[in-house]
């Protein structure tokens, strides 16, 4: 749906035109998996898929939310008072954003909100971060909160951690806030500094959703995070960012088997991210393939977050592409998506191989997205915008 249609829908629902528009993209992580909450390095890219939030200030203290993606549903709650979870599963993301802003001292007023998104949900492209960043971007603009992009990302992460109960790191929200079209971002998750890395123009970016039914994802995900934290404690470092393989080997006997494997993944993955920067910039598929393949194996054997469905998709792509391309799992694991680089003329081969082999091997159908990179958070006033302040 284009912005004009969305503006009309807003007016139909709220009987008044929208005053502002915030947009934030979904993302794909190219390399650096689970390193974010260990304060290490990641290298995601923002996509053209994005979530749009139209909004208008109200005279009262109610926030009223509709989503084009959930027709016939809505949520509403009061601000200026404690915000608690409600009945609407998706509405809780908006409540979580408002609650987090308030807990941080931000003063909110009433707002009418209409959300619409073409980020596939639950497909590993982080529609939740796109939603959080666009909603907090809207709140920031509507109520003149003066947040930086880093601050918006941090608040979005807190909403997901504290309100939604998923212990994700900062990567998804930060790339959604700060992404640049045509580039990936090398992010240092400790300092939140980021450097744009040009995407190769000789390779297509293909994302394949396994559609594997994810179960118990949050508890497994949170368990991995805990393993990393206890491993860091035993290694005597603040986070695994500060550990190296020599220290890990010395301390091996004091770690549980799981702690050792999780730490081994994080330490080697951080090194792989840094090694990948040059390979990506120059479109060196051989060097890219080395780090992406070893990342996938580490996620499979050490971090244990791949499933047969994502392992199979990676195998299908790698075997059809040979040395011309490479694939690995991406995102939070336990299903979700894989990311594949290949020459544009090989995209069709990948599509055919996946369509032929994946259902037969895994009993599932995959969704394939040939993606372009997009921009990070953008917020604009629309006609009818009356400036900051109340009312
Ligand atoms: P992912 O972030 O990988 O897409 P999550 O389970 O983390 O998957 O987040 C998906 C959830 O985010 C949805 O179930 C819904 O609650 C919320 N969400 C995402 N996009 C929208 C949208 N356009 N409108 C309403 N809710 C959305
Ligand atoms: Mg998510």
Coordinates of N, CA and C in Angstrom, one line a residue, residues 156-384:
X156 N 13.9 1.1 21.9 CA 13.2 0.0 21.3 C 13.7 -1.4 21.8
X157 N 15.0 -1.5 22.0 CA 15.5 -2.8 22.6 C 14.9 -3.0 24.0
X158 N 14.9 -1.9 24.8 CA 14.3 -2.1 26.1 C 12.9 -2.5 26.1
X159 N 12.1 -1.9 25.1 CA 10.7 -2.3 25.0 C 10.6 -3.8 24.7
X160 N 11.5 -4.3 23.8 CA 11.4 -5.7 23.5 C 11.9 -6.6 24.7
X161 N 13.0 -6.1 25.4 CA 13.5 -6.9 26.5 C 12.6 -6.9 27.7
X162 N 12.2 -5.7 28.1 CA 11.5 -5.6 29.4 C 10.0 -5.7 29.3
X163 N 9.4 -5.3 28.2 CA 7.9 -5.4 28.0 C 7.5 -6.7 27.3
X164 N 8.3 -7.0 26.3 CA 7.9 -8.2 25.5 C 8.6 -9.5 26.0
X165 N 9.6 -9.3 26.8 CA 10.3 -10.5 27.4 C 11.2 -11.3 26.5
X166 N 11.7 -10.6 25.5 CA 12.7 -11.2 24.6 C 14.1 -10.5 24.8
X167 N 15.1 -11.3 25.3 CA 16.4 -10.7 25.6 C 17.2 -10.4 24.4
X168 N 16.7 -9.8 23.4 CA 17.5 -9.5 22.2 C 18.5 -8.4 22.5
X169 N 19.6 -8.4 21.6 CA 20.6 -7.4 21.7 C 20.1 -6.1 21.0
X170 N 21.1 -5.2 20.7 CA 20.8 -3.9 20.1 C 20.8 -4.0 18.6
X171 N 21.2 -5.0 18.0 CA 21.5 -5.0 16.5 C 20.2 -4.6 15.7
X172 N 19.1 -5.3 15.9 CA 18.0 -5.1 15.1 C 17.5 -3.6 15.1
X173 N 17.4 -3.1 16.3 CA 16.9 -1.7 16.4 C 17.9 -0.7 15.9
X174 N 19.2 -1.0 16.1 CA 20.2 0.0 15.7 C 20.3 0.0 14.1
X175 N 20.2 -1.1 13.5 CA 20.3 -1.1 12.0 C 19.0 -0.5 11.4
X176 N 17.9 -0.7 12.1 CA 16.6 -0.2 11.6 C 16.6 1.4 11.8
X177 N 17.3 1.8 12.8 CA 17.4 3.3 13.0 C 18.4 3.9 12.1
X178 N 19.5 3.3 11.9 CA 20.7 3.9 11.3 C 21.1 3.4 9.9
X179 N 20.3 2.4 9.3 CA 20.7 1.8 8.1 C 20.9 2.9 7.0
X180 N 21.7 2.5 6.0 CA 21.9 3.4 4.8 C 21.7 2.5 3.5
X181 N 21.0 3.0 2.6 CA 20.7 2.3 1.3 C 22.1 2.0 0.7
X182 N 22.2 0.8 0.1 CA 23.4 0.5 -0.6 C 24.6 0.0 0.3
X183 N 24.3 0.0 1.6 CA 25.4 -0.3 2.5 C 24.9 -1.3 3.6
X184 N 25.9 -2.0 4.1 CA 25.7 -2.7 5.4 C 26.3 -1.8 6.4
X185 N 26.1 -2.1 7.7 CA 26.7 -1.3 8.7 C 27.5 -2.2 9.6
X186 N 28.8 -1.9 9.8 CA 29.6 -2.6 10.8 C 29.4 -1.9 12.1
X187 N 28.8 -2.6 13.0 CA 28.4 -2.0 14.3 C 29.2 -2.5 15.4
X188 N 29.8 -1.7 16.2 CA 30.4 -2.1 17.5 C 29.4 -1.9 18.6
X189 N 28.9 -3.1 19.1 CA 27.7 -3.1 19.9 C 28.1 -2.6 21.4
X190 N 29.3 -2.3 21.6 CA 29.7 -1.7 22.9 C 29.6 -0.2 22.8
X191 N 30.2 0.4 21.8 CA 30.2 1.9 21.7 C 29.0 2.4 20.9
X192 N 28.3 1.4 20.2 CA 27.2 1.8 19.3 C 27.8 2.6 18.1
X193 N 29.1 2.7 17.9 CA 29.6 3.3 16.7 C 29.3 2.4 15.5
X194 N 29.1 3.0 14.4 CA 28.9 2.2 13.2 C 29.6 2.8 12.0
X195 N 30.0 1.9 11.1 CA 30.7 2.3 9.8 C 29.9 1.7 8.7
X196 N 29.6 2.5 7.7 CA 28.9 2.0 6.5 C 29.9 1.2 5.6
X197 N 29.5 0.0 5.2 CA 30.3 -0.8 4.3 C 29.5 -1.0 3.0
X198 N 30.1 -0.6 1.9 CA 29.3 -0.6 0.6 C 29.0 -2.1 0.3
X199 N 27.7 -2.3 -0.2 CA 27.4 -3.7 -0.6 C 27.9 -3.9 -2.0
X200 N 28.3 -5.1 -2.2 CA 28.9 -5.4 -3.6 C 27.9 -5.3 -4.7
X201 N 28.3 -4.7 -5.8 CA 27.3 -4.6 -6.9 C 27.3 -5.8 -7.8
X202 N 28.2 -6.7 -7.6 CA 28.3 -7.9 -8.4 C 27.5 -9.1 -7.8
X203 N 26.9 -8.9 -6.7 CA 26.2 -10.0 -6.0 C 24.8 -9.7 -5.7
X204 N 23.9 -10.6 -5.9 CA 22.5 -10.4 -5.4 C 22.4 -10.9 -4.0
X205 N 21.4 -10.2 -3.3 CA 21.2 -10.5 -1.8 C 19.9 -11.3 -1.8
X206 N 19.9 -12.6 -1.4 CA 18.7 -13.4 -1.4 C 18.4 -13.9 0.0
X207 N 17.2 -13.7 0.5 CA 16.8 -14.1 1.8 C 15.7 -15.2 1.6
X208 N 15.9 -16.3 2.3 CA 15.0 -17.4 2.1 C 14.5 -17.8 3.5
X209 N 13.1 -17.6 3.7 CA 12.5 -18.0 5.0 C 12.1 -19.5 5.0
X210 N 12.6 -20.2 6.0 CA 12.4 -21.6 6.0 C 10.9 -22.0 6.3
X211 N 10.2 -21.0 6.9 CA 8.8 -21.2 7.4 C 8.7 -22.4 8.3
X212 N 9.9 -22.7 9.0 CA 9.9 -23.8 10.0 C 9.1 -23.2 11.2
X213 N 8.2 -24.0 11.7 CA 7.4 -23.5 12.8 C 8.2 -23.4 14.1
X214 N 8.5 -22.2 14.5 CA 9.4 -21.9 15.6 C 8.6 -22.2 16.9
X215 N 9.2 -22.9 17.8 CA 8.6 -23.2 19.1 C 9.6 -22.9 20.2
X216 N 9.1 -22.5 21.4 CA 9.9 -22.2 22.5 C 11.1 -21.3 22.2
X217 N 11.0 -20.5 21.2 CA 12.1 -19.7 20.7 C 12.7 -18.8 21.8
X218 N 11.7 -18.1 22.5 CA 12.2 -17.1 23.4 C 13.0 -17.8 24.6
X219 N 12.5 -18.9 25.1 CA 13.2 -19.5 26.2 C 14.6 -20.1 25.8
X220 N 14.7 -20.7 24.6 CA 15.9 -21.1 24.1 C 16.9 -20.0 23.9
X221 N 16.4 -18.9 23.2 CA 17.2 -17.7 23.0 C 17.7 -17.1 24.3
X222 N 16.8 -17.0 25.3 CA 17.3 -16.4 26.5 C 18.3 -17.3 27.2
X223 N 18.1 -18.6 27.0 CA 19.1 -19.6 27.6 C 20.5 -19.4 27.1
X224 N 20.5 -19.2 25.7 CA 21.9 -19.0 25.1 C 22.5 -17.7 25.7
X225 N 21.7 -16.7 25.9 CA 22.2 -15.5 26.5 C 22.8 -15.7 27.9
X226 N 22.1 -16.5 28.6 CA 22.5 -16.8 30.0 C 23.8 -17.6 30.0
X227 N 23.9 -18.6 29.1 CA 25.2 -19.3 28.9 C 26.3 -18.4 28.6
X228 N 26.1 -17.4 27.8 CA 27.2 -16.5 27.5 C 27.6 -15.7 28.7
X229 N 26.6 -15.3 29.5 CA 26.9 -14.4 30.6 C 27.7 -15.2 31.7
X230 N 27.3 -16.5 31.9 CA 28.0 -17.2 33.0 C 29.4 -17.6 32.4
X231 N 29.5 -17.9 31.1 CA 30.8 -18.1 30.6 C 31.7 -16.9 30.8
X232 N 31.2 -15.7 30.5 CA 32.0 -14.5 30.7 C 32.5 -14.4 32.1
X233 N 31.5 -14.6 33.1 CA 31.9 -14.5 34.5 C 33.1 -15.5 34.8
X234 N 32.9 -16.7 34.3 CA 34.0 -17.7 34.7 C 35.3 -17.4 34.0
X235 N 35.2 -16.7 32.9 CA 36.5 -16.3 32.2 C 37.0 -15.0 32.8
X236 N 36.3 -14.4 33.7 CA 36.8 -13.2 34.3 C 36.7 -11.9 33.5
X237 N 35.8 -11.9 32.5 CA 35.7 -10.7 31.6 C 34.2 -10.2 31.8
X238 N 34.1 -8.9 31.5 CA 32.8 -8.3 31.6 C 31.8 -8.9 30.6
X239 N 32.2 -9.1 29.4 CA 31.4 -9.8 28.4 C 32.4 -10.5 27.5
X240 N 31.8 -11.4 26.7 CA 32.7 -12.3 25.8 C 33.4 -11.5 24.7
X241 N 33.0 -10.3 24.5 CA 33.8 -9.4 23.6 C 35.2 -9.3 24.0
X242 N 35.5 -9.4 25.3 CA 36.8 -9.2 25.9 C 37.6 -10.5 26.0
X243 N 37.0 -11.7 25.6 CA 37.6 -12.9 25.8 C 38.4 -13.3 24.5
X244 N 39.4 -14.2 24.6 CA 40.1 -14.7 23.4 C 40.2 -16.2 23.5
X245 N 40.6 -16.8 22.4 CA 40.6 -18.3 22.4 C 41.6 -18.9 23.4
X246 N 42.7 -18.2 23.6 CA 43.7 -18.7 24.5 C 43.2 -18.8 25.9
X247 N 42.5 -17.7 26.3 CA 41.9 -17.7 27.7 C 40.8 -18.7 27.8
X248 N 40.0 -18.9 26.7 CA 39.0 -19.9 26.7 C 39.5 -21.3 26.9
X249 N 40.6 -21.6 26.2 CA 41.2 -22.9 26.3 C 41.8 -23.2 27.8
X250 N 42.4 -22.1 28.3 CA 42.9 -22.2 29.7 C 41.8 -22.5 30.7
X251 N 40.7 -21.9 30.5 CA 39.6 -22.0 31.5 C 38.6 -23.2 31.2
X252 N 38.9 -23.9 30.1 CA 38.0 -24.9 29.6 C 37.4 -25.8 30.7
X253 N 38.2 -26.3 31.7 CA 37.7 -27.2 32.7 C 36.7 -26.6 33.7
X254 N 36.8 -25.3 33.8 CA 35.8 -24.6 34.7 C 34.5 -24.3 34.1
X255 N 34.4 -24.5 32.8 CA 33.2 -24.2 32.1 C 32.4 -25.4 31.8
X256 N 31.1 -25.3 31.8 CA 30.2 -26.4 31.3 C 30.4 -26.6 29.8
X257 N 30.1 -27.8 29.3 CA 30.2 -28.0 27.9 C 29.5 -27.0 27.0
X258 N 28.3 -26.6 27.5 CA 27.5 -25.6 26.8 C 28.2 -24.2 26.8
X259 N 28.6 -23.8 28.0 CA 29.3 -22.5 28.2 C 30.5 -22.4 27.2
X260 N 31.3 -23.5 27.2 CA 32.5 -23.5 26.3 C 32.1 -23.3 24.9
X261 N 31.1 -24.1 24.4 CA 30.7 -24.0 23.0 C 30.2 -22.6 22.7
X262 N 29.3 -22.1 23.5 CA 28.7 -20.7 23.3 C 29.8 -19.7 23.2
X263 N 30.8 -19.8 24.1 CA 31.8 -18.8 24.1 C 32.7 -18.9 22.9
X264 N 32.9 -20.2 22.5 CA 33.8 -20.4 21.3 C 33.1 -19.8 20.1
X265 N 31.8 -19.9 20.0 CA 31.1 -19.3 18.8 C 31.3 -17.8 18.9
X266 N 31.1 -17.2 20.0 CA 31.1 -15.7 20.1 C 32.5 -15.2 19.8
X267 N 33.5 -15.8 20.3 CA 34.9 -15.3 20.1 C 35.3 -15.4 18.6
X268 N 34.9 -16.6 18.0 CA 35.3 -16.7 16.6 C 34.4 -15.9 15.7
X269 N 33.2 -15.7 16.1 CA 32.3 -14.9 15.2 C 32.7 -13.5 15.2
X270 N 33.1 -12.9 16.3 CA 33.6 -11.5 16.3 C 34.7 -11.4 15.3
X271 N 35.6 -12.3 15.3 CA 36.8 -12.2 14.4 C 36.3 -12.3 12.9
X272 N 35.3 -13.2 12.7 CA 34.8 -13.3 11.3 C 34.1 -12.1 10.8
X273 N 33.4 -11.3 11.7 CA 32.8 -10.1 11.3 C 33.9 -9.1 10.7
X274 N 34.9 -9.0 11.5 CA 35.9 -8.0 11.1 C 36.6 -8.5 9.8
X275 N 36.8 -9.8 9.7 CA 37.4 -10.3 8.5 C 36.6 -10.2 7.2
X276 N 35.3 -10.0 7.5 CA 34.3 -10.0 6.3 C 34.2 -8.6 5.7
X277 N 34.6 -7.5 6.4 CA 34.4 -6.2 5.9 C 35.0 -6.0 4.5
X278 N 36.3 -6.3 4.4 CA 37.0 -6.1 3.1 C 36.4 -7.0 2.0
X279 N 36.0 -8.2 2.4 CA 35.5 -9.2 1.4 C 34.2 -8.7 0.9
X280 N 33.4 -8.1 1.7 CA 32.1 -7.5 1.3 C 32.3 -6.3 0.4
X281 N 33.1 -5.4 0.8 CA 33.4 -4.2 0.0 C 33.8 -4.5 -1.4
X282 N 34.7 -5.5 -1.5 CA 35.2 -5.8 -2.8 C 34.5 -6.9 -3.5
X283 N 33.4 -7.4 -2.9 CA 32.6 -8.4 -3.6 C 33.4 -9.7 -3.8
X284 N 34.3 -10.0 -2.9 CA 35.2 -11.1 -3.0 C 34.4 -12.4 -2.5
X285 N 33.8 -13.1 -3.5 CA 32.9 -14.2 -3.1 C 33.7 -15.3 -2.4
X286 N 34.9 -15.5 -2.7 CA 35.7 -16.6 -2.1 C 35.9 -16.3 -0.6
X287 N 36.3 -15.1 -0.3 CA 36.6 -14.7 1.1 C 35.2 -14.6 1.8
X288 N 34.2 -14.1 1.2 CA 32.9 -14.1 1.8 C 32.4 -15.5 2.2
X289 N 32.6 -16.4 1.2 CA 32.2 -17.8 1.4 C 32.9 -18.4 2.6
X290 N 34.1 -18.1 2.7 CA 34.9 -18.7 3.9 C 34.3 -18.3 5.2
X291 N 34.1 -16.9 5.4 CA 33.6 -16.5 6.7 C 32.1 -16.9 6.9
X292 N 31.3 -16.8 5.8 CA 29.9 -17.2 6.0 C 29.7 -18.7 6.3
X293 N 30.5 -19.5 5.6 CA 30.4 -20.9 5.8 C 30.8 -21.3 7.2
X294 N 31.9 -20.7 7.7 CA 32.4 -21.0 9.0 C 31.5 -20.5 10.1
X295 N 30.8 -19.3 9.8 CA 29.8 -18.8 10.7 C 28.7 -19.8 10.8
X296 N 28.2 -20.3 9.7 CA 27.0 -21.2 9.8 C 27.4 -22.5 10.6
X297 N 28.6 -23.0 10.3 CA 29.0 -24.2 11.0 C 29.1 -24.0 12.5
X298 N 29.6 -22.8 12.9 CA 29.7 -22.4 14.3 C 28.4 -22.3 15.0
X299 N 27.4 -21.8 14.2 CA 26.0 -21.6 14.7 C 25.4 -23.0 14.9
X300 N 25.8 -23.9 14.0 CA 25.2 -25.3 14.0 C 25.8 -26.1 15.1
X301 N 27.2 -26.1 15.3 CA 27.8 -27.0 16.2 C 28.1 -26.4 17.6
X302 N 28.4 -25.1 17.6 CA 28.8 -24.5 18.9 C 27.6 -23.7 19.6
X303 N 26.9 -23.0 18.8 CA 25.8 -22.2 19.4 C 24.5 -23.0 19.3
X304 N 24.5 -24.0 18.5 CA 23.3 -24.9 18.4 C 22.0 -24.2 18.2
X305 N 21.9 -23.4 17.2 CA 20.6 -22.7 17.0 C 20.1 -22.9 15.6
X306 N 20.8 -23.8 14.8 CA 20.2 -24.1 13.5 C 19.2 -25.3 13.7
X307 N 18.4 -25.5 12.7 CA 17.5 -26.6 12.7 C 17.7 -27.3 11.3
X308 N 17.2 -28.6 11.2 CA 17.4 -29.3 9.9 C 16.9 -28.4 8.7
X309 N 15.8 -27.7 8.9 CA 15.3 -26.9 7.8 C 16.3 -25.8 7.3
X310 N 16.9 -25.1 8.2 CA 17.8 -24.0 7.8 C 19.1 -24.7 7.3
X311 N 19.6 -25.8 8.0 CA 20.8 -26.4 7.5 C 20.5 -26.9 6.0
X312 N 19.4 -27.5 5.8 CA 19.1 -28.0 4.5 C 19.0 -26.9 3.4
X313 N 18.4 -25.8 3.7 CA 18.4 -24.7 2.8 C 19.8 -24.2 2.4
X314 N 20.6 -24.1 3.5 CA 22.0 -23.7 3.2 C 22.7 -24.7 2.3
X315 N 22.5 -26.0 2.6 CA 23.1 -27.0 1.7 C 22.6 -26.9 0.3
X316 N 21.3 -26.7 0.1 CA 20.8 -26.6 -1.2 C 21.4 -25.5 -2.0
X317 N 21.5 -24.3 -1.4 CA 22.1 -23.1 -2.0 C 23.5 -23.3 -2.3
X318 N 24.3 -23.8 -1.3 CA 25.7 -24.0 -1.5 C 26.0 -25.0 -2.6
X319 N 25.2 -26.0 -2.7 CA 25.6 -27.0 -3.7 C 25.2 -26.6 -5.1
X320 N 24.1 -25.8 -5.2 CA 23.8 -25.4 -6.6 C 24.7 -24.2 -7.0
X321 N 25.2 -23.5 -6.1 CA 26.0 -22.3 -6.4 C 27.5 -22.6 -6.6
X322 N 28.0 -23.7 -5.9 CA 29.4 -24.0 -5.9 C 30.2 -22.8 -5.4
X323 N 31.3 -22.5 -6.1 CA 32.1 -21.4 -5.7 C 31.6 -20.0 -6.1
X324 N 30.4 -20.0 -6.8 CA 29.9 -18.7 -7.2 C 29.1 -18.0 -6.2
X325 N 28.7 -18.7 -5.1 CA 27.9 -18.0 -4.1 C 28.0 -18.7 -2.8
X326 N 27.3 -18.2 -1.8 CA 27.4 -18.8 -0.4 C 26.1 -18.4 0.3
X327 N 25.7 -19.3 1.3 CA 24.6 -19.1 2.1 C 24.9 -19.5 3.6
X328 N 24.2 -18.8 4.5 CA 24.3 -19.2 5.9 C 23.0 -18.8 6.6
X329 N 22.7 -19.4 7.8 CA 21.5 -19.0 8.5 C 21.7 -17.5 9.0
X330 N 20.6 -16.8 9.2 CA 20.7 -15.5 9.7 C 19.7 -15.2 10.7
X331 N 19.9 -14.3 11.6 CA 18.9 -13.9 12.6 C 18.9 -14.8 13.9
X332 N 17.8 -14.8 14.5 CA 17.7 -15.5 15.9 C 17.8 -17.0 15.9
X333 N 17.7 -17.6 14.7 CA 17.9 -19.1 14.7 C 16.6 -19.9 15.1
X334 N 16.8 -21.2 15.3 CA 15.6 -22.0 15.7 C 14.6 -22.0 14.6
X335 N 15.0 -22.0 13.3 CA 14.1 -21.8 12.2 C 14.5 -20.4 11.5
X336 N 13.5 -19.7 11.1 CA 13.8 -18.4 10.5 C 14.4 -18.5 9.2
X337 N 15.3 -17.6 8.9 CA 15.8 -17.4 7.5 C 17.2 -17.7 7.3
X338 N 17.6 -17.9 6.0 CA 19.0 -17.9 5.6 C 19.3 -16.8 4.7
X339 N 20.5 -16.3 4.6 CA 20.9 -15.3 3.7 C 21.9 -15.8 2.7
X340 N 21.7 -15.4 1.4 CA 22.6 -16.0 0.4 C 23.1 -14.9 -0.5
X341 N 24.3 -14.9 -0.9 CA 24.9 -14.1 -1.9 C 25.2 -14.9 -3.1
X342 N 24.8 -14.4 -4.3 CA 25.2 -15.1 -5.5 C 25.1 -14.1 -6.7
X343 N 25.8 -14.5 -7.8 CA 25.7 -13.6 -9.0 C 24.2 -13.5 -9.4
X344 N 23.8 -12.3 -9.8 CA 22.3 -12.1 -10.2 C 21.8 -13.1 -11.1
X345 N 22.7 -13.6 -12.1 CA 22.2 -14.5 -13.0 C 21.9 -15.9 -12.4
X346 N 22.4 -16.1 -11.2 CA 22.2 -17.4 -10.6 C 20.9 -17.5 -9.7
X347 N 20.3 -16.3 -9.5 CA 19.1 -16.3 -8.6 C 18.1 -17.3 -9.0
X348 N 17.8 -17.4 -10.3 CA 16.8 -18.3 -10.9 C 17.1 -19.8 -10.5
X349 N 18.4 -20.1 -10.6 CA 18.9 -21.4 -10.2 C 18.6 -21.8 -8.8
X350 N 18.8 -20.8 -7.9 CA 18.6 -20.9 -6.5 C 17.1 -21.2 -6.3
X351 N 16.3 -20.3 -6.9 CA 14.8 -20.5 -6.8 C 14.3 -21.8 -7.2
X352 N 14.8 -22.3 -8.3 CA 14.4 -23.6 -8.8 C 14.9 -24.7 -7.9
X353 N 16.1 -24.7 -7.4 CA 16.7 -25.7 -6.6 C 15.9 -25.8 -5.2
X354 N 15.6 -24.6 -4.7 CA 14.9 -24.6 -3.4 C 13.4 -25.1 -3.6
X355 N 12.8 -24.7 -4.7 CA 11.4 -25.1 -4.9 C 11.3 -26.6 -5.2
X356 N 12.4 -27.2 -5.8 CA 12.4 -28.6 -6.1 C 12.7 -29.5 -4.9
X357 N 13.8 -29.0 -4.2 CA 14.4 -29.9 -3.2 C 13.9 -29.7 -1.7
X358 N 13.5 -28.4 -1.4 CA 13.2 -28.2 0.0 C 11.9 -28.9 0.5
X359 N 10.8 -28.8 -0.3 CA 9.6 -29.5 0.2 C 9.8 -31.0 0.3
X360 N 10.6 -31.5 -0.6 CA 10.8 -33.0 -0.6 C 11.7 -33.4 0.6
X361 N 12.7 -32.6 1.0 CA 13.6 -32.9 2.1 C 13.0 -32.5 3.4
X362 N 12.2 -31.4 3.5 CA 11.8 -31.0 4.8 C 10.3 -30.9 5.0
X363 N 9.5 -31.1 3.9 CA 8.1 -31.1 4.1 C 7.6 -29.7 4.3
X364 N 8.3 -28.7 3.8 CA 7.9 -27.3 4.0 C 8.1 -26.5 2.7
X365 N 7.4 -25.4 2.5 CA 7.7 -24.5 1.4 C 8.4 -23.3 1.9
X366 N 9.4 -22.8 1.2 CA 10.2 -21.7 1.6 C 9.7 -20.4 0.9
X367 N 9.9 -19.3 1.5 CA 9.6 -18.0 0.8 C 10.9 -17.4 0.4
X368 N 11.1 -16.9 -0.8 CA 12.3 -16.3 -1.3 C 12.2 -14.8 -1.6
X369 N 13.0 -14.0 -1.0 CA 13.0 -12.6 -1.2 C 14.3 -12.2 -1.8
X370 N 14.3 -11.6 -3.0 CA 15.5 -11.0 -3.6 C 15.5 -9.6 -3.2
X371 N 16.4 -9.2 -2.4 CA 16.3 -7.9 -1.6 C 17.2 -6.8 -2.1
X372 N 16.7 -5.6 -1.8 CA 17.6 -4.5 -2.0 C 17.8 -3.8 -0.6
X373 N 18.9 -3.2 -0.4 CA 19.1 -2.5 0.9 C 18.3 -1.2 0.9
X374 N 18.0 -0.7 2.1 CA 17.2 0.5 2.2 C 17.7 1.4 3.2
X375 N 17.0 2.5 3.5 CA 17.4 3.5 4.4 C 16.9 3.2 5.8
X376 N 17.5 3.8 6.8 CA 17.1 3.6 8.2 C 15.9 4.6 8.5
X377 N 15.6 4.8 9.7 CA 14.5 5.6 10.2 C 14.4 6.9 9.5
X378 N 13.2 7.2 9.0 CA 12.9 8.6 8.4 C 11.6 9.1 8.9
X379 N 11.6 10.3 9.4 CA 10.4 10.9 10.0 C 10.1 12.2 9.3
X380 N 8.9 12.4 8.9 CA 8.5 13.7 8.3 C 7.2 14.2 8.8
X381 N 7.1 15.6 8.8 CA 5.8 16.2 9.1 C 5.0 16.2 7.9
X382 N 3.7 16.0 8.0 CA 2.8 16.1 6.9 C 2.0 17.4 7.0
X383 N 1.3 17.7 6.0 CA 0.4 18.8 6.0 C -0.5 18.7 7.2
X384 N -0.6 19.8 8.0 CA -1.5 19.6 9.2 C -0.7 19.5 10.5

